[in-house]
């Protein structure tokens, strides 16, 4: 019998993603990969995995997953309200996000809705036992490659686990939510900012733009004031000879509204790019929802590099600062009884000199 997680009910858009299929853009192969590398990295770290292990990227609403393995450690990261269902007729019990959990055979994990973001992540200890394509498990659904049959998950799918049972170990959680930053999205001008008028460039950095309904893993179309192209013999408006597309490239077609290109972007494009979102802010783009508004602010390449280094340092500090997580309901009595306690009191709530433990809160041995 294959150990796995079976999709009882599919979410809206759940795909397997790692950090991307790098090195093949010259062959016309998009990188795909996680929209939010920070969220995936934290989930993998909580599950004890290397950073590039493929996890489940959850879009807007997650699936219900039946555990068909002896046990499995999972980690959820993002603004979720997950729940655990012990059996077909059992009530759902709330679980915490931003931490790891031990699940056992027959339990159902209800991942639930994402609140205030478009993306969250689920990682499993050891990863999924699926074949890589061009060195990656990332799903590129437009071409039907990678991940689970090159598509989003559907009811009845069985995601095979690399580990048939969970290894011993404590559960962990984030000490506090990771700070993605706020304020304008930082961008570096170019590579074709000279294809836009001075007025067009001012409009881009001085005005507010709204995420349209045309937003997905390929890119985000924004609504707002139009950005004027330059009118000269050398720069013929909104068309260029097609060239490479970097993550976060901001194309401006003839209609004058910006399109920010993301994980599933094409490898080349023929519209001029006014700027490129600094890599430090790409995870923020991956979390935006239709209707949310943003502003853009131009910074230098040197500033962008310094910001990314600082973000990576903060990410490593967050991982180093994981704390022990209690099981749902408070004290892990099974673990407590395994300890060789001579005398002592365990409190499930903060204790003061004027409070006394109840029989449910503590005792001696």
XYZ file of C-alpha atoms in Angstrom:
365
model
C 0.000 0.000 0.000
C 1.311 3.428 -0.956
C 1.677 5.861 1.940
C 0.158 9.151 0.962
C -2.282 11.999 1.429
C -5.548 11.471 -0.443
C -7.512 14.457 -1.697
C -11.041 14.027 -0.306
C -12.111 17.480 -1.435
C -10.059 19.666 -3.746
C -9.250 23.299 -3.051
C -9.409 26.080 -5.614
C -5.875 25.903 -7.006
C -3.463 23.618 -5.173
C -0.232 22.653 -6.929
C 3.116 21.175 -5.943
C 5.907 23.751 -6.106
C 9.564 23.919 -5.118
C 11.883 26.877 -5.765
C 11.570 26.527 -9.520
C 12.905 24.919 -12.673
C 16.055 26.970 -13.197
C 18.518 26.863 -16.088
C 16.121 26.152 -18.953
C 14.727 29.540 -20.002
C 17.001 29.519 -23.069
C 14.978 26.481 -24.190
C 11.709 28.332 -23.649
C 10.929 26.588 -20.346
C 9.469 28.879 -17.636
C 10.811 28.478 -14.121
C 7.434 28.088 -12.329
C 8.096 27.476 -8.598
C 6.678 28.971 -5.427
C 5.015 32.367 -5.645
C 6.147 33.028 -2.072
C 9.587 31.515 -1.471
C 9.534 32.701 2.162
C 6.326 30.825 2.954
C 7.612 27.636 1.325
C 10.988 27.998 3.056
C 9.402 28.366 6.490
C 7.082 25.401 5.910
C 9.996 23.204 4.849
C 12.090 24.296 7.817
C 9.240 23.479 10.228
C 8.941 20.038 8.599
C 12.705 19.467 8.802
C 13.191 19.543 5.015
C 15.812 21.200 2.799
C 14.604 24.580 1.517
C 14.027 23.368 -2.070
C 11.756 20.445 -1.132
C 8.460 20.594 -3.021
C 5.440 21.535 -0.946
C 1.785 22.157 -1.640
C 1.070 25.732 -2.699
C -2.481 26.563 -1.636
C -4.414 29.135 -3.616
C -7.221 30.982 -1.762
C -8.845 27.804 -0.336
C -7.105 24.532 0.515
C -8.156 20.888 0.203
C -9.307 18.208 2.637
C -6.555 15.555 2.868
C -7.025 12.033 4.255
C -3.936 10.503 5.849
C -3.243 7.101 4.255
C 0.031 6.499 6.087
C 0.912 5.293 9.574
C 1.775 8.876 10.484
C 3.161 12.028 8.895
C 4.619 15.304 10.099
C 3.149 18.264 8.207
C 3.735 21.999 8.487
C 1.333 24.774 7.509
C 2.449 28.362 6.907
C 0.191 31.271 6.066
C -2.963 32.994 7.356
C -4.998 29.769 7.487
C -7.641 28.371 9.850
C -7.029 24.625 9.448
C -8.873 21.864 11.275
C -8.430 18.168 12.037
C -11.215 15.611 11.584
C -10.671 12.346 13.457
C -13.129 10.305 11.385
C -16.048 10.459 8.922
C -18.621 11.532 11.533
C -16.343 13.481 13.866
C -16.464 17.237 14.360
C -13.610 19.338 13.041
C -11.120 20.486 15.693
C -9.238 23.750 15.022
C -5.493 23.600 14.410
C -2.877 26.337 14.434
C -1.070 27.497 11.341
C 2.604 28.558 11.220
C 3.627 25.311 12.934
C 4.102 21.584 12.443
C 1.638 18.835 13.371
C 1.740 15.049 13.674
C -1.110 13.410 11.762
C -2.105 9.745 11.957
C -3.820 7.254 9.659
C -7.492 7.953 9.052
C -7.388 11.591 10.128
C -8.494 14.286 7.695
C -6.676 17.608 7.510
C -9.006 20.425 6.434
C -6.623 23.117 5.231
C -9.357 25.746 4.980
C -9.511 29.274 3.627
C -6.668 31.764 3.408
C -7.522 35.083 5.047
C -6.104 38.303 3.577
C -3.670 36.590 1.221
C -3.821 34.516 -1.949
C -1.155 31.958 -1.035
C -0.186 29.579 1.779
C 1.936 26.418 2.017
C 1.836 22.866 3.317
C 5.045 20.835 3.622
C 5.416 17.181 4.623
C 8.475 15.757 6.347
C 10.580 13.965 3.751
C 8.660 15.448 0.832
C 6.521 13.778 -1.831
C 7.627 10.677 -3.749
C 7.118 11.983 -7.290
C 9.463 12.157 -10.301
C 11.191 15.446 -11.077
C 10.966 17.035 -14.526
C 14.054 18.979 -15.585
C 15.323 18.779 -12.024
C 12.189 20.178 -10.374
C 8.820 19.095 -8.990
C 7.278 22.500 -9.709
C 3.964 22.372 -11.535
C 3.675 24.348 -14.780
C 0.008 23.750 -15.506
C -0.099 25.589 -18.840
C 2.159 22.910 -20.323
C 0.941 20.082 -18.088
C 4.361 19.266 -16.642
C 5.838 18.746 -13.189
C 4.158 18.240 -9.841
C 1.213 15.832 -9.826
C 0.446 15.026 -13.476
C 1.252 18.640 -14.364
C -1.993 20.011 -12.927
C -3.777 21.273 -9.852
C -5.030 18.651 -7.418
C -8.433 17.033 -7.857
C -10.633 14.868 -5.639
C -9.361 11.290 -5.538
C -5.685 12.131 -6.111
C -3.211 10.329 -3.847
C -0.030 12.268 -3.124
C 2.628 9.630 -2.351
C 4.872 10.323 0.630
C 8.612 9.667 0.654
C 8.311 8.473 4.285
C 5.738 5.831 5.256
C 5.782 6.935 8.900
C 6.857 10.020 10.799
C 10.214 10.042 12.535
C 10.310 10.860 16.243
C 10.596 14.543 17.070
C 8.913 17.481 18.714
C 6.526 19.820 16.923
C 7.725 23.361 16.269
C 6.199 26.703 15.453
C 7.155 30.213 14.465
C 7.818 32.423 17.455
C 5.995 35.218 15.621
C 4.686 35.791 12.083
C 7.378 36.663 9.557
C 7.426 40.356 8.578
C 7.106 40.587 4.786
C 7.341 44.356 4.891
C 4.848 47.031 3.923
C 4.690 50.254 1.985
C 5.425 50.631 -1.737
C 6.750 47.732 -3.780
C 10.425 48.475 -4.446
C 11.476 48.432 -8.113
C 14.639 48.978 -10.136
C 14.214 51.034 -13.308
C 14.504 49.283 -16.649
C 15.587 47.622 -18.739
C 13.512 49.802 -21.113
C 12.532 52.806 -18.986
C 13.663 55.067 -21.854
C 10.663 53.805 -23.851
C 8.467 55.891 -21.535
C 8.029 59.633 -21.288
C 9.090 61.630 -18.230
C 5.400 62.038 -17.435
C 4.843 58.293 -17.817
C 7.637 57.464 -15.389
C 6.296 59.973 -12.849
C 2.814 58.467 -13.149
C 4.232 55.006 -12.456
C 5.882 55.963 -9.142
C 3.404 58.620 -7.956
C 0.054 56.878 -8.480
C -1.786 53.984 -6.861
C -2.636 50.805 -8.784
C -5.244 48.159 -8.059
C -4.886 44.404 -8.586
C -7.363 43.429 -11.307
C -9.272 40.147 -11.594
C -6.715 39.124 -14.219
C -4.177 37.919 -11.670
C -2.696 34.427 -11.478
C 0.624 32.594 -11.267
C 1.707 34.034 -14.630
C 1.285 37.667 -13.649
C -0.850 40.501 -12.336
C -2.591 43.108 -14.470
C -3.032 46.362 -12.581
C -5.731 48.990 -12.996
C -5.084 52.699 -12.565
C -3.674 55.734 -14.370
C -2.175 54.994 -17.780
C 1.594 55.226 -18.241
C 2.594 57.242 -21.308
C 5.116 55.737 -23.718
C 7.796 57.886 -25.322
C 7.134 59.193 -28.825
C 10.331 59.298 -30.818
C 11.945 57.844 -33.911
C 14.219 55.647 -31.812
C 11.540 54.366 -29.449
C 8.446 53.251 -31.277
C 5.918 53.199 -28.468
C 4.754 49.924 -26.958
C 6.661 47.398 -29.073
C 10.209 46.090 -28.846
C 12.119 43.144 -30.256
C 11.260 40.295 -27.889
C 13.796 39.782 -25.122
C 14.110 37.852 -21.861
C 11.657 38.205 -18.980
C 13.042 38.257 -15.433
C 10.872 37.513 -12.370
C 9.040 40.683 -11.409
C 9.475 42.349 -14.809
C 6.845 45.057 -15.348
C 5.619 45.232 -18.927
C 3.501 48.130 -20.150
C 1.572 47.342 -23.380
C -0.070 49.942 -25.601
C -3.028 50.378 -23.216
C -0.578 51.920 -20.708
C -1.384 49.703 -17.706
C 1.377 47.711 -15.984
C 1.602 43.913 -15.921
C 3.937 42.381 -13.316
C 5.180 38.965 -14.444
C 5.562 36.205 -11.856
C 6.485 32.526 -11.460
C 4.737 31.099 -14.552
C 5.762 34.005 -16.788
C 6.779 33.442 -20.400
C 10.507 33.403 -21.160
C 10.466 36.302 -23.674
C 8.160 39.208 -24.417
C 7.744 42.053 -26.877
C 6.464 44.877 -24.660
C 8.835 47.395 -23.050
C 9.547 46.909 -19.356
C 9.513 50.109 -17.336
C 10.978 48.486 -14.212
C 11.552 45.215 -12.357
C 10.307 44.444 -8.853
C 13.217 43.900 -6.453
C 13.483 40.269 -5.362
C 12.911 41.270 -1.726
C 9.294 42.150 -2.597
C 8.435 39.245 -4.926
C 6.930 37.237 -2.021
C 4.586 40.164 -1.305
C 3.392 40.075 -4.923
C 2.700 36.363 -4.563
C 0.241 37.099 -1.725
C -1.804 39.898 -3.342
C -5.542 39.513 -3.926
C -7.746 41.179 -6.575
C -8.906 44.582 -5.353
C -5.862 45.276 -3.183
C -3.862 48.401 -4.028
C -0.126 49.040 -4.300
C 2.323 51.803 -5.077
C 5.749 51.480 -6.651
C 8.968 53.139 -5.467
C 12.238 53.181 -7.401
C 15.478 52.124 -5.668
C 18.996 51.371 -6.878
C 20.419 47.929 -7.643
C 22.713 48.295 -4.623
C 19.764 49.075 -2.340
C 17.834 46.096 -3.733
C 20.763 43.770 -3.050
C 21.146 45.058 0.514
C 17.419 44.636 1.204
C 17.463 41.045 -0.069
C 20.500 40.184 2.079
C 18.750 41.623 5.131
C 15.587 39.650 4.349
C 17.553 36.397 4.025
C 19.246 37.081 7.370
C 15.856 37.708 9.017
C 14.515 34.478 7.508
C 17.395 32.478 8.965
C 16.867 34.118 12.360
C 13.185 33.198 12.235
C 14.082 29.573 11.493
C 16.691 29.503 14.263
C 14.069 30.948 16.610
C 11.435 28.213 16.193
C 9.895 27.239 19.539
C 8.334 24.017 20.803
C 4.651 23.638 19.942
C 2.110 21.928 22.165
C -0.385 19.482 20.637
C -3.995 20.637 20.191
C -5.660 20.881 23.593
C -2.630 21.831 25.654
C -0.415 19.371 27.554
C 0.926 16.337 25.705
C 0.090 13.797 28.407
C 1.578 10.876 26.457
C 4.940 12.653 26.368
C 4.575 13.713 29.996
C 4.056 10.130 31.210
C 7.186 9.011 29.346
C 9.329 11.346 31.441
C 10.988 10.232 34.685
C 9.380 12.832 36.936
C 10.132 12.612 40.643
C 8.210 15.644 41.815
C 6.835 18.662 40.075
C 3.807 20.532 38.847
C 2.786 21.202 35.248
C 0.639 24.208 34.443
C -1.342 24.627 31.233
C -1.873 28.340 31.942
C 0.439 31.064 33.296
C 0.882 30.625 37.072
C 1.116 33.259 39.763
C 1.746 33.088 43.498
C -1.946 33.583 44.172
C -3.220 30.880 41.803
C -3.547 27.166 42.446
C -3.377 24.338 39.940
C -6.547 22.377 39.356
C -6.519 18.628 38.871
C -6.888 19.231 35.142
C -3.938 21.623 35.065
C -1.274 19.796 36.965
C -0.243 17.187 39.442
C 2.677 15.331 40.922
C 4.343 12.056 40.283
